[in-house]
PDB file of C-alpha atoms and ligand atoms in Angstrom:
ATOM      1  CA  MET A 387     159.837 167.086  48.242  1.00  0.00           C
ATOM      2  CA  LYS A 388     159.893 166.456  44.482  1.00  0.00           C
ATOM      3  CA  LYS A 389     158.504 163.272  42.950  1.00  0.00           C
ATOM      4  CA  GLU A 390     161.589 163.015  40.719  1.00  0.00           C
ATOM      5  CA  ASN A 391     163.898 162.702  43.741  1.00  0.00           C
ATOM      6  CA  ALA A 392     165.552 159.338  44.185  1.00  0.00           C
ATOM      7  CA  ILE A 393     164.773 156.481  46.542  1.00  0.00           C
ATOM      8  CA  GLY A 394     167.667 156.056  49.010  1.00  0.00           C
ATOM      9  CA  VAL A 395     168.663 152.457  49.788  1.00  0.00           C
ATOM     10  CA  PHE A 396     171.468 151.377  52.087  1.00  0.00           C
ATOM     11  CA  ASP A 397     173.267 148.320  53.340  1.00  0.00           C
ATOM     12  CA  SER A 398     176.623 147.385  54.828  1.00  0.00           C
ATOM     13  CA  GLY A 399     177.851 146.010  51.485  1.00  0.00           C
ATOM     14  CA  ILE A 400     176.416 144.472  48.343  1.00  0.00           C
ATOM     15  CA  GLY A 401     173.541 142.609  50.046  1.00  0.00           C
ATOM     16  CA  GLY A 402     171.110 145.509  49.681  1.00  0.00           C
ATOM     17  CA  LEU A 403     171.389 145.174  45.911  1.00  0.00           C
ATOM     18  CA  THR A 404     168.870 142.342  46.257  1.00  0.00           C
ATOM     19  CA  VAL A 405     166.375 145.032  47.283  1.00  0.00           C
ATOM     20  CA  VAL A 406     167.581 147.402  44.530  1.00  0.00           C
ATOM     21  CA  LYS A 407     166.986 144.709  41.924  1.00  0.00           C
ATOM     22  CA  ALA A 408     163.422 144.171  43.132  1.00  0.00           C
ATOM     23  CA  LEU A 409     162.831 147.945  43.141  1.00  0.00           C
ATOM     24  CA  MET A 410     164.156 148.347  39.585  1.00  0.00           C
ATOM     25  CA  GLU A 411     161.765 145.654  38.403  1.00  0.00           C
ATOM     26  CA  ARG A 412     158.716 146.897  40.323  1.00  0.00           C
ATOM     27  CA  LEU A 413     159.320 150.659  39.964  1.00  0.00           C
ATOM     28  CA  PRO A 414     161.136 151.261  36.652  1.00  0.00           C
ATOM     29  CA  THR A 415     160.400 155.016  36.645  1.00  0.00           C
ATOM     30  CA  GLU A 416     162.105 155.665  39.999  1.00  0.00           C
ATOM     31  CA  SER A 417     165.699 156.809  40.433  1.00  0.00           C
ATOM     32  CA  ILE A 418     167.677 154.934  43.085  1.00  0.00           C
ATOM     33  CA  TYR A 419     170.719 155.990  45.103  1.00  0.00           C
ATOM     34  CA  TYR A 420     172.392 153.023  46.746  1.00  0.00           C
ATOM     35  CA  PHE A 421     174.917 153.210  49.555  1.00  0.00           C
ATOM     36  CA  GLY A 422     177.029 150.126  50.368  1.00  0.00           C
ATOM     37  CA  ASP A 423     179.518 150.499  53.207  1.00  0.00           C
ATOM     38  CA  THR A 424     181.959 148.072  51.587  1.00  0.00           C
ATOM     39  CA  ALA A 425     184.912 149.318  53.669  1.00  0.00           C
ATOM     40  CA  ARG A 426     183.289 148.436  57.011  1.00  0.00           C
ATOM     41  CA  VAL A 427     181.251 145.328  56.132  1.00  0.00           C
ATOM     42  CA  PRO A 428     180.371 143.045  57.935  1.00  0.00           C
ATOM     43  CA  TYR A 429     178.145 144.844  60.429  1.00  0.00           C
ATOM     44  CA  GLY A 430     176.434 141.738  61.792  1.00  0.00           C
ATOM     45  CA  ILE A 431     179.219 140.859  64.200  1.00  0.00           C
ATOM     46  CA  LYS A 432     179.621 144.415  65.548  1.00  0.00           C
ATOM     47  CA  SER A 433     178.137 145.976  68.697  1.00  0.00           C
ATOM     48  CA  LYS A 434     174.798 147.791  68.747  1.00  0.00           C
ATOM     49  CA  ASP A 435     176.486 151.154  69.362  1.00  0.00           C
ATOM     50  CA  THR A 436     178.716 150.800  66.333  1.00  0.00           C
ATOM     51  CA  ILE A 437     175.854 149.620  64.109  1.00  0.00           C
ATOM     52  CA  ASN A 438     173.738 152.592  65.279  1.00  0.00           C
ATOM     53  CA  ARG A 439     176.522 155.047  64.599  1.00  0.00           C
ATOM     54  CA  TYR A 440     177.208 153.711  61.101  1.00  0.00           C
ATOM     55  CA  ALA A 441     173.500 153.597  60.224  1.00  0.00           C
ATOM     56  CA  MET A 442     173.032 157.220  61.312  1.00  0.00           C
ATOM     57  CA  GLU A 443     176.023 158.372  59.268  1.00  0.00           C
ATOM     58  CA  ILE A 444     174.726 156.690  56.116  1.00  0.00           C
ATOM     59  CA  ALA A 445     171.161 157.906  56.620  1.00  0.00           C
ATOM     60  CA  LYS A 446     172.399 161.505  56.988  1.00  0.00           C
ATOM     61  CA  PHE A 447     174.565 161.116  53.880  1.00  0.00           C
ATOM     62  CA  LEU A 448     171.590 159.999  51.781  1.00  0.00           C
ATOM     63  CA  LEU A 449     169.311 162.673  53.259  1.00  0.00           C
ATOM     64  CA  ARG A 450     171.845 165.276  52.120  1.00  0.00           C
ATOM     65  CA  LYS A 451     171.346 163.861  48.601  1.00  0.00           C
ATOM     66  CA  ASN A 452     167.651 164.740  48.936  1.00  0.00           C
ATOM     67  CA  VAL A 453     166.216 161.242  48.707  1.00  0.00           C
ATOM     68  CA  LYS A 454     162.420 161.128  49.064  1.00  0.00           C
ATOM     69  CA  ILE A 455     162.329 157.894  51.064  1.00  0.00           C
ATOM     70  CA  LEU A 456     164.943 155.857  52.945  1.00  0.00           C
ATOM     71  CA  ILE A 457     165.070 152.075  52.787  1.00  0.00           C
ATOM     72  CA  ILE A 458     167.231 150.184  55.258  1.00  0.00           C
ATOM     73  CA  ALA A 459     168.055 147.212  53.016  1.00  0.00           C
ATOM     74  CA  CYS A 460     169.962 145.477  55.794  1.00  0.00           C
ATOM     75  CA  ASN A 461     168.397 143.302  58.460  1.00  0.00           C
ATOM     76  CA  THR A 462     171.181 144.063  60.916  1.00  0.00           C
ATOM     77  CA  MET A 463     170.650 147.829  60.754  1.00  0.00           C
ATOM     78  CA  SER A 464     166.868 147.375  60.585  1.00  0.00           C
ATOM     79  CA  SER A 465     166.800 145.341  63.788  1.00  0.00           C
ATOM     80  CA  VAL A 466     169.167 147.621  65.712  1.00  0.00           C
ATOM     81  CA  ALA A 467     168.916 151.160  64.316  1.00  0.00           C
ATOM     82  CA  PHE A 468     165.466 151.592  62.728  1.00  0.00           C
ATOM     83  CA  GLU A 469     163.958 153.794  65.482  1.00  0.00           C
ATOM     84  CA  MET A 470     167.026 156.025  65.644  1.00  0.00           C
ATOM     85  CA  VAL A 471     167.106 156.554  61.882  1.00  0.00           C
ATOM     86  CA  GLN A 472     163.386 157.254  61.874  1.00  0.00           C
ATOM     87  CA  GLN A 473     163.826 159.932  64.528  1.00  0.00           C
ATOM     88  CA  ILE A 474     166.303 161.981  62.496  1.00  0.00           C
ATOM     89  CA  SER A 475     164.696 161.423  59.104  1.00  0.00           C
ATOM     90  CA  SER A 476     162.602 164.074  57.411  1.00  0.00           C
ATOM     91  CA  VAL A 477     161.357 161.452  54.901  1.00  0.00           C
ATOM     92  CA  PRO A 478     159.602 158.078  55.436  1.00  0.00           C
ATOM     93  CA  VAL A 479     161.858 155.193  56.503  1.00  0.00           C
ATOM     94  CA  LEU A 480     161.185 151.529  55.695  1.00  0.00           C
ATOM     95  CA  GLU A 481     163.011 148.500  57.063  1.00  0.00           C
ATOM     96  CA  VAL A 482     163.164 144.884  55.884  1.00  0.00           C
ATOM     97  CA  ILE A 483     162.176 142.849  58.977  1.00  0.00           C
ATOM     98  CA  ASP A 484     158.442 143.566  58.868  1.00  0.00           C
ATOM     99  CA  ALA A 485     158.155 142.629  55.183  1.00  0.00           C
ATOM    100  CA  GLY A 486     159.944 139.294  55.769  1.00  0.00           C
ATOM    101  CA  ALA A 487     157.960 138.443  58.908  1.00  0.00           C
ATOM    102  CA  ARG A 488     154.614 139.062  57.201  1.00  0.00           C
ATOM    103  CA  LYS A 489     155.607 136.978  54.212  1.00  0.00           C
ATOM    104  CA  ALA A 490     156.741 134.085  56.411  1.00  0.00           C
ATOM    105  CA  ILE A 491     153.386 134.051  58.215  1.00  0.00           C
ATOM    106  CA  ARG A 492     151.557 133.995  54.877  1.00  0.00           C
ATOM    107  CA  GLU A 493     153.682 131.152  53.496  1.00  0.00           C
ATOM    108  CA  SER A 494     154.006 128.772  56.460  1.00  0.00           C
ATOM    109  CA  ARG A 495     151.436 126.024  56.862  1.00  0.00           C
ATOM    110  CA  SER A 496     153.003 124.138  59.772  1.00  0.00           C
ATOM    111  CA  ARG A 497     153.760 127.415  61.679  1.00  0.00           C
ATOM    112  CA  VAL A 498     157.325 126.242  62.285  1.00  0.00           C
ATOM    113  CA  ILE A 499     159.443 129.030  60.832  1.00  0.00           C
ATOM    114  CA  GLY A 500     163.242 129.111  60.590  1.00  0.00           C
ATOM    115  CA  ILE A 501     165.165 132.385  60.627  1.00  0.00           C
ATOM    116  CA  ILE A 502     168.765 132.779  59.541  1.00  0.00           C
ATOM    117  CA  GLY A 503     170.628 136.061  59.957  1.00  0.00           C
ATOM    118  CA  THR A 504     173.721 137.768  61.293  1.00  0.00           C
ATOM    119  CA  PRO A 505     174.506 137.409  65.031  1.00  0.00           C
ATOM    120  CA  ALA A 506     173.294 141.006  65.632  1.00  0.00           C
ATOM    121  CA  THR A 507     169.947 140.322  63.924  1.00  0.00           C
ATOM    122  CA  ILE A 508     169.403 136.984  65.676  1.00  0.00           C
ATOM    123  CA  ASN A 509     170.433 138.353  69.103  1.00  0.00           C
ATOM    124  CA  SER A 510     168.058 141.303  68.730  1.00  0.00           C
ATOM    125  CA  ASN A 511     165.179 138.809  68.491  1.00  0.00           C
ATOM    126  CA  ALA A 512     163.502 141.256  66.095  1.00  0.00           C
ATOM    127  CA  TYR A 513     162.115 138.550  63.771  1.00  0.00           C
ATOM    128  CA  ALA A 514     160.691 136.373  66.534  1.00  0.00           C
ATOM    129  CA  ARG A 515     159.000 139.417  68.112  1.00  0.00           C
ATOM    130  CA  LYS A 516     157.525 140.564  64.797  1.00  0.00           C
ATOM    131  CA  ILE A 517     156.313 137.083  63.851  1.00  0.00           C
ATOM    132  CA  HIS A 518     154.743 136.558  67.286  1.00  0.00           C
ATOM    133  CA  SER A 519     153.011 139.923  67.069  1.00  0.00           C
ATOM    134  CA  TYR A 520     151.185 138.593  63.984  1.00  0.00           C
ATOM    135  CA  ASP A 521     150.840 134.959  65.102  1.00  0.00           C
ATOM    136  CA  PRO A 522     151.484 134.138  68.778  1.00  0.00           C
ATOM    137  CA  ASN A 523     151.240 130.405  68.007  1.00  0.00           C
ATOM    138  CA  ALA A 524     154.017 130.290  65.453  1.00  0.00           C
ATOM    139  CA  ARG A 525     157.203 128.503  66.500  1.00  0.00           C
ATOM    140  CA  VAL A 526     160.340 130.373  65.536  1.00  0.00           C
ATOM    141  CA  VAL A 527     163.709 128.620  65.325  1.00  0.00           C
ATOM    142  CA  SER A 528     166.686 130.912  64.769  1.00  0.00           C
ATOM    143  CA  GLN A 529     170.255 130.410  63.690  1.00  0.00           C
ATOM    144  CA  ALA A 530     173.029 132.988  63.372  1.00  0.00           C
ATOM    145  CA  CYS A 531     175.228 132.440  60.303  1.00  0.00           C
ATOM    146  CA  PRO A 532     178.222 134.762  60.790  1.00  0.00           C
ATOM    147  CA  LEU A 533     180.289 133.223  57.982  1.00  0.00           C
ATOM    148  CA  PHE A 534     177.738 133.792  55.209  1.00  0.00           C
ATOM    149  CA  VAL A 535     178.326 137.533  54.704  1.00  0.00           C
ATOM    150  CA  PRO A 536     182.096 137.265  54.170  1.00  0.00           C
ATOM    151  CA  LEU A 537     181.546 134.280  51.865  1.00  0.00           C
ATOM    152  CA  VAL A 538     179.061 136.272  49.766  1.00  0.00           C
ATOM    153  CA  GLU A 539     181.276 139.376  49.689  1.00  0.00           C
ATOM    154  CA  GLU A 540     184.085 137.057  48.528  1.00  0.00           C
ATOM    155  CA  GLY A 541     181.879 135.814  45.692  1.00  0.00           C
ATOM    156  CA  TRP A 542     181.903 132.212  46.899  1.00  0.00           C
ATOM    157  CA  LEU A 543     178.264 131.698  46.011  1.00  0.00           C
ATOM    158  CA  ASP A 544     178.639 128.099  44.896  1.00  0.00           C
ATOM    159  CA  HIS A 545     181.816 126.923  46.557  1.00  0.00           C
ATOM    160  CA  PRO A 546     182.421 123.710  48.532  1.00  0.00           C
ATOM    161  CA  VAL A 547     183.349 125.749  51.626  1.00  0.00           C
ATOM    162  CA  THR A 548     180.057 127.664  51.451  1.00  0.00           C
ATOM    163  CA  ARG A 549     178.133 124.428  50.939  1.00  0.00           C
ATOM    164  CA  LEU A 550     179.689 122.761  53.988  1.00  0.00           C
ATOM    165  CA  THR A 551     179.126 125.887  56.075  1.00  0.00           C
ATOM    166  CA  ALA A 552     175.484 126.068  55.021  1.00  0.00           C
ATOM    167  CA  GLN A 553     174.920 122.365  55.775  1.00  0.00           C
ATOM    168  CA  GLU A 554     176.318 122.906  59.252  1.00  0.00           C
ATOM    169  CA  TYR A 555     174.200 126.025  59.954  1.00  0.00           C
ATOM    170  CA  LEU A 556     170.972 124.576  58.581  1.00  0.00           C
ATOM    171  CA  ARG A 557     171.150 121.136  60.208  1.00  0.00           C
ATOM    172  CA  PRO A 558     169.526 122.200  63.526  1.00  0.00           C
ATOM    173  CA  LEU A 559     166.739 124.067  61.706  1.00  0.00           C
ATOM    174  CA  LEU A 560     165.945 121.126  59.437  1.00  0.00           C
ATOM    175  CA  ALA A 561     165.902 118.853  62.497  1.00  0.00           C
ATOM    176  CA  GLU A 562     163.032 121.024  63.812  1.00  0.00           C
ATOM    177  CA  ASN A 563     161.062 120.405  60.601  1.00  0.00           C
ATOM    178  CA  ILE A 564     160.710 124.011  59.518  1.00  0.00           C
ATOM    179  CA  ASP A 565     158.539 124.474  56.421  1.00  0.00           C
ATOM    180  CA  THR A 566     159.588 128.111  55.846  1.00  0.00           C
ATOM    181  CA  LEU A 567     163.025 129.670  56.035  1.00  0.00           C
ATOM    182  CA  VAL A 568     163.407 133.452  56.265  1.00  0.00           C
ATOM    183  CA  LEU A 569     166.603 134.711  54.638  1.00  0.00           C
ATOM    184  CA  GLY A 570     167.011 137.321  57.388  1.00  0.00           C
ATOM    185  CA  CYS A 571     169.970 139.080  55.803  1.00  0.00           C
ATOM    186  CA  THR A 572     169.937 140.838  52.465  1.00  0.00           C
ATOM    187  CA  HIS A 573     173.170 139.089  51.475  1.00  0.00           C
ATOM    188  CA  TYR A 574     171.588 135.647  51.644  1.00  0.00           C
ATOM    189  CA  PRO A 575     169.398 135.738  48.495  1.00  0.00           C
ATOM    190  CA  LEU A 576     172.678 135.518  46.577  1.00  0.00           C
ATOM    191  CA  LEU A 577     173.062 132.060  48.131  1.00  0.00           C
ATOM    192  CA  LYS A 578     169.526 131.024  47.210  1.00  0.00           C
ATOM    193  CA  PRO A 579     170.383 128.272  44.673  1.00  0.00           C
ATOM    194  CA  LEU A 580     172.766 126.635  47.147  1.00  0.00           C
ATOM    195  CA  LEU A 581     170.371 126.998  50.098  1.00  0.00           C
ATOM    196  CA  ARG A 582     167.558 125.574  47.975  1.00  0.00           C
ATOM    197  CA  GLU A 583     169.617 122.437  47.301  1.00  0.00           C
ATOM    198  CA  ILE A 584     170.274 121.964  51.009  1.00  0.00           C
ATOM    199  CA  VAL A 585     166.739 122.538  52.349  1.00  0.00           C
ATOM    200  CA  GLY A 586     165.034 120.656  49.497  1.00  0.00           C
ATOM    201  CA  PRO A 587     161.979 121.628  47.459  1.00  0.00           C
ATOM    202  CA  GLN A 588     159.458 121.517  50.341  1.00  0.00           C
ATOM    203  CA  VAL A 589     160.789 124.424  52.381  1.00  0.00           C
ATOM    204  CA  VAL A 590     159.653 127.912  51.295  1.00  0.00           C
ATOM    205  CA  LEU A 591     162.519 130.418  51.128  1.00  0.00           C
ATOM    206  CA  VAL A 592     161.370 133.908  52.133  1.00  0.00           C
ATOM    207  CA  ASP A 593     163.338 136.767  50.648  1.00  0.00           C
ATOM    208  CA  SER A 594     161.969 140.116  51.772  1.00  0.00           C
ATOM    209  CA  ALA A 595     163.259 142.075  48.749  1.00  0.00           C
ATOM    210  CA  VAL A 596     160.182 141.558  46.592  1.00  0.00           C
ATOM    211  CA  ALA A 597     157.799 142.187  49.499  1.00  0.00           C
ATOM    212  CA  MET A 598     159.752 145.375  50.224  1.00  0.00           C
ATOM    213  CA  ALA A 599     159.397 146.628  46.634  1.00  0.00           C
ATOM    214  CA  GLU A 600     155.621 146.185  46.935  1.00  0.00           C
ATOM    215  CA  ARG A 601     155.547 148.190  50.164  1.00  0.00           C
ATOM    216  CA  VAL A 602     157.608 150.984  48.639  1.00  0.00           C
ATOM    217  CA  ALA A 603     155.257 151.173  45.639  1.00  0.00           C
ATOM    218  CA  GLY A 604     152.264 151.420  47.994  1.00  0.00           C
ATOM    219  CA  LEU A 605     153.872 154.047  50.204  1.00  0.00           C
ATOM    220  CA  LEU A 606     154.941 156.274  47.299  1.00  0.00           C
ATOM    221  CA  GLU A 607     151.388 156.232  45.911  1.00  0.00           C
ATOM    222  CA  GLU A 608     149.886 156.920  49.295  1.00  0.00           C
ATOM    223  CA  LYS A 609     152.204 159.900  49.940  1.00  0.00           C
ATOM    224  CA  GLY A 610     151.818 161.263  46.406  1.00  0.00           C
ATOM    225  CA  LEU A 611     155.543 160.738  45.825  1.00  0.00           C
ATOM    226  CA  ALA A 612     155.457 158.245  42.941  1.00  0.00           C
ATOM    227  CA  ASN A 613     157.372 159.469  39.885  1.00  0.00           C
ATOM    228  CA  ASN A 614     155.079 158.990  36.927  1.00  0.00           C
ATOM    229  CA  ALA A 615     157.275 160.927  34.546  1.00  0.00           C
ATOM    230  CA  SER A 616     158.916 158.856  31.856  1.00  0.00           C
ATOM    231  CA  LEU A 617     162.562 157.790  31.777  1.00  0.00           C
ATOM    232  CA  PRO A 618     165.502 158.398  32.021  1.00  0.00           C
ATOM    233  CA  VAL A 619     165.981 157.371  35.623  1.00  0.00           C
ATOM    234  CA  GLU A 620     169.248 157.714  37.487  1.00  0.00           C
ATOM    235  CA  TYR A 621     170.972 154.883  39.343  1.00  0.00           C
ATOM    236  CA  ARG A 622     173.887 155.891  41.553  1.00  0.00           C
ATOM    237  CA  TYR A 623     176.043 153.629  43.677  1.00  0.00           C
ATOM    238  CA  TYR A 624     178.038 155.064  46.559  1.00  0.00           C
ATOM    239  CA  VAL A 625     180.568 152.722  48.136  1.00  0.00           C
ATOM    240  CA  THR A 626     183.262 153.257  50.763  1.00  0.00           C
ATOM    241  CA  ASP A 627     185.694 150.853  49.107  1.00  0.00           C
ATOM    242  CA  VAL A 628     185.855 148.965  45.835  1.00  0.00           C
ATOM    243  CA  PRO A 629     187.006 145.478  46.703  1.00  0.00           C
ATOM    244  CA  LEU A 630     188.459 143.399  43.885  1.00  0.00           C
ATOM    245  CA  ARG A 631     185.407 141.322  43.150  1.00  0.00           C
ATOM    246  CA  PHE A 632     182.783 143.974  43.900  1.00  0.00           C
ATOM    247  CA  HIS A 633     181.935 144.815  40.273  1.00  0.00           C
ATOM    248  CA  THR A 634     181.707 141.237  39.104  1.00  0.00           C
ATOM    249  CA  ILE A 635     179.488 140.074  41.937  1.00  0.00           C
ATOM    250  CA  ALA A 636     177.307 143.182  41.905  1.00  0.00           C
ATOM    251  CA  GLU A 637     176.825 143.162  38.140  1.00  0.00           C
ATOM    252  CA  ARG A 638     176.199 139.428  38.025  1.00  0.00           C
ATOM    253  CA  PHE A 639     173.619 139.889  40.675  1.00  0.00           C
ATOM    254  CA  LEU A 640     171.879 142.961  39.257  1.00  0.00           C
ATOM    255  CA  GLY A 641     172.009 141.576  35.749  1.00  0.00           C
ATOM    256  CA  ARG A 642     173.242 144.950  34.432  1.00  0.00           C
ATOM    257  CA  GLY A 643     176.301 147.196  34.508  1.00  0.00           C
ATOM    258  CA  LEU A 644     176.806 149.355  37.582  1.00  0.00           C
ATOM    259  CA  GLY A 645     177.547 152.521  35.601  1.00  0.00           C
ATOM    260  CA  ASN A 646     177.660 155.414  38.002  1.00  0.00           C
ATOM    261  CA  ILE A 647     179.740 154.170  40.927  1.00  0.00           C
ATOM    262  CA  GLU A 648     181.276 156.710  43.298  1.00  0.00           C
ATOM    263  CA  LEU A 649     183.905 156.059  45.956  1.00  0.00           C
ATOM    264  CA  ILE A 650     183.117 157.919  49.184  1.00  0.00           C
ATOM    265  CA  ASN A 651     185.922 158.291  51.700  1.00  0.00           C
ATOM    266  CA  LEU A 652     185.302 157.661  55.377  1.00  0.00           C
ATOM    267  CA  PRO A 653     184.502 159.390  57.678  1.00  0.00           C
ATOM    268  CA  LEU A 654     181.239 160.332  55.987  1.00  0.00           C
TER     269      LEU A 654
HETATM  270  N1  DGL B1437     173.167 142.537  54.579  1.00  0.00           N
HETATM  271  C1  DGL B1437     173.150 142.763  55.953  1.00  0.00           C
HETATM  272  C2  DGL B1437     171.966 142.221  56.676  1.00  0.00           C
HETATM  273  O1  DGL B1437     170.953 142.179  56.090  1.00  0.00           O
HETATM  274  C3  DGL B1437     174.342 142.839  56.724  1.00  0.00           C
HETATM  275  C4  DGL B1437     175.357 141.929  56.833  1.00  0.00           C
HETATM  276  C5  DGL B1437     176.538 142.370  57.602  1.00  0.00           C
HETATM  277  O2  DGL B1437     177.063 143.444  57.308  1.00  0.00           O
HETATM  278  O3  DGL B1437     176.944 141.636  58.488  1.00  0.00           O
HETATM  279  O4  DGL B1437     171.994 141.855  57.808  1.00  0.00           O
END
């Protein structure tokens, strides 16, 4: 495996770009290949079997591109398909749940932690299990937010409909006096300003993207895979569809042009 090979990152849509952004900032000498399954998003309301099958297809696609590490930048796939992907992967695989759970434990003082995520992530109970493995006394309150992903993919980041939806979803969590809220879906950091207004300044918002970038940096060093050579790096974006607003939302979010974007036809 060559150090110059890219880091492979994947998600069901644009949400995983939150992780890509953190990686670009933390590891500017690393190339990144991103796969967003924009034709089949959302995954979070699909069955485990379907999520597993899609995750395996994408992982194999990126492995064929010779990535040196695979990052599942999607909580839904992380909570359902991590073990399966790990079994077929010849390179290290990282997922986002562990990073978010650890960060929540570090941040929470009251030990009452709220989790929001897709129905698949919340039903898997992956966050509660992880958090309890680190702190059995923590109280975890979860809420599935199935409408958030389509709202984000639509670009309605600060829209009255999104605000009302968020108020409705967060009400039960706020009633439990959470002091930390885990954004358990990589799409949700795009809603951060709106969520911040609703939860108020006291509640810590945990976004696992930054924690993930730290873990990747550590792992690459440890495995001798860090690319210390100077630029240029290569950023590639593979998507299965280019919805109307994809470019605008993705570029606004990344704070840079997407450049090399390639449409991949299904089946992979
Ligand atoms: N961004 C994803 C997650 O972290 C998936 C959302 C979806 O496709 O439903 O869960």
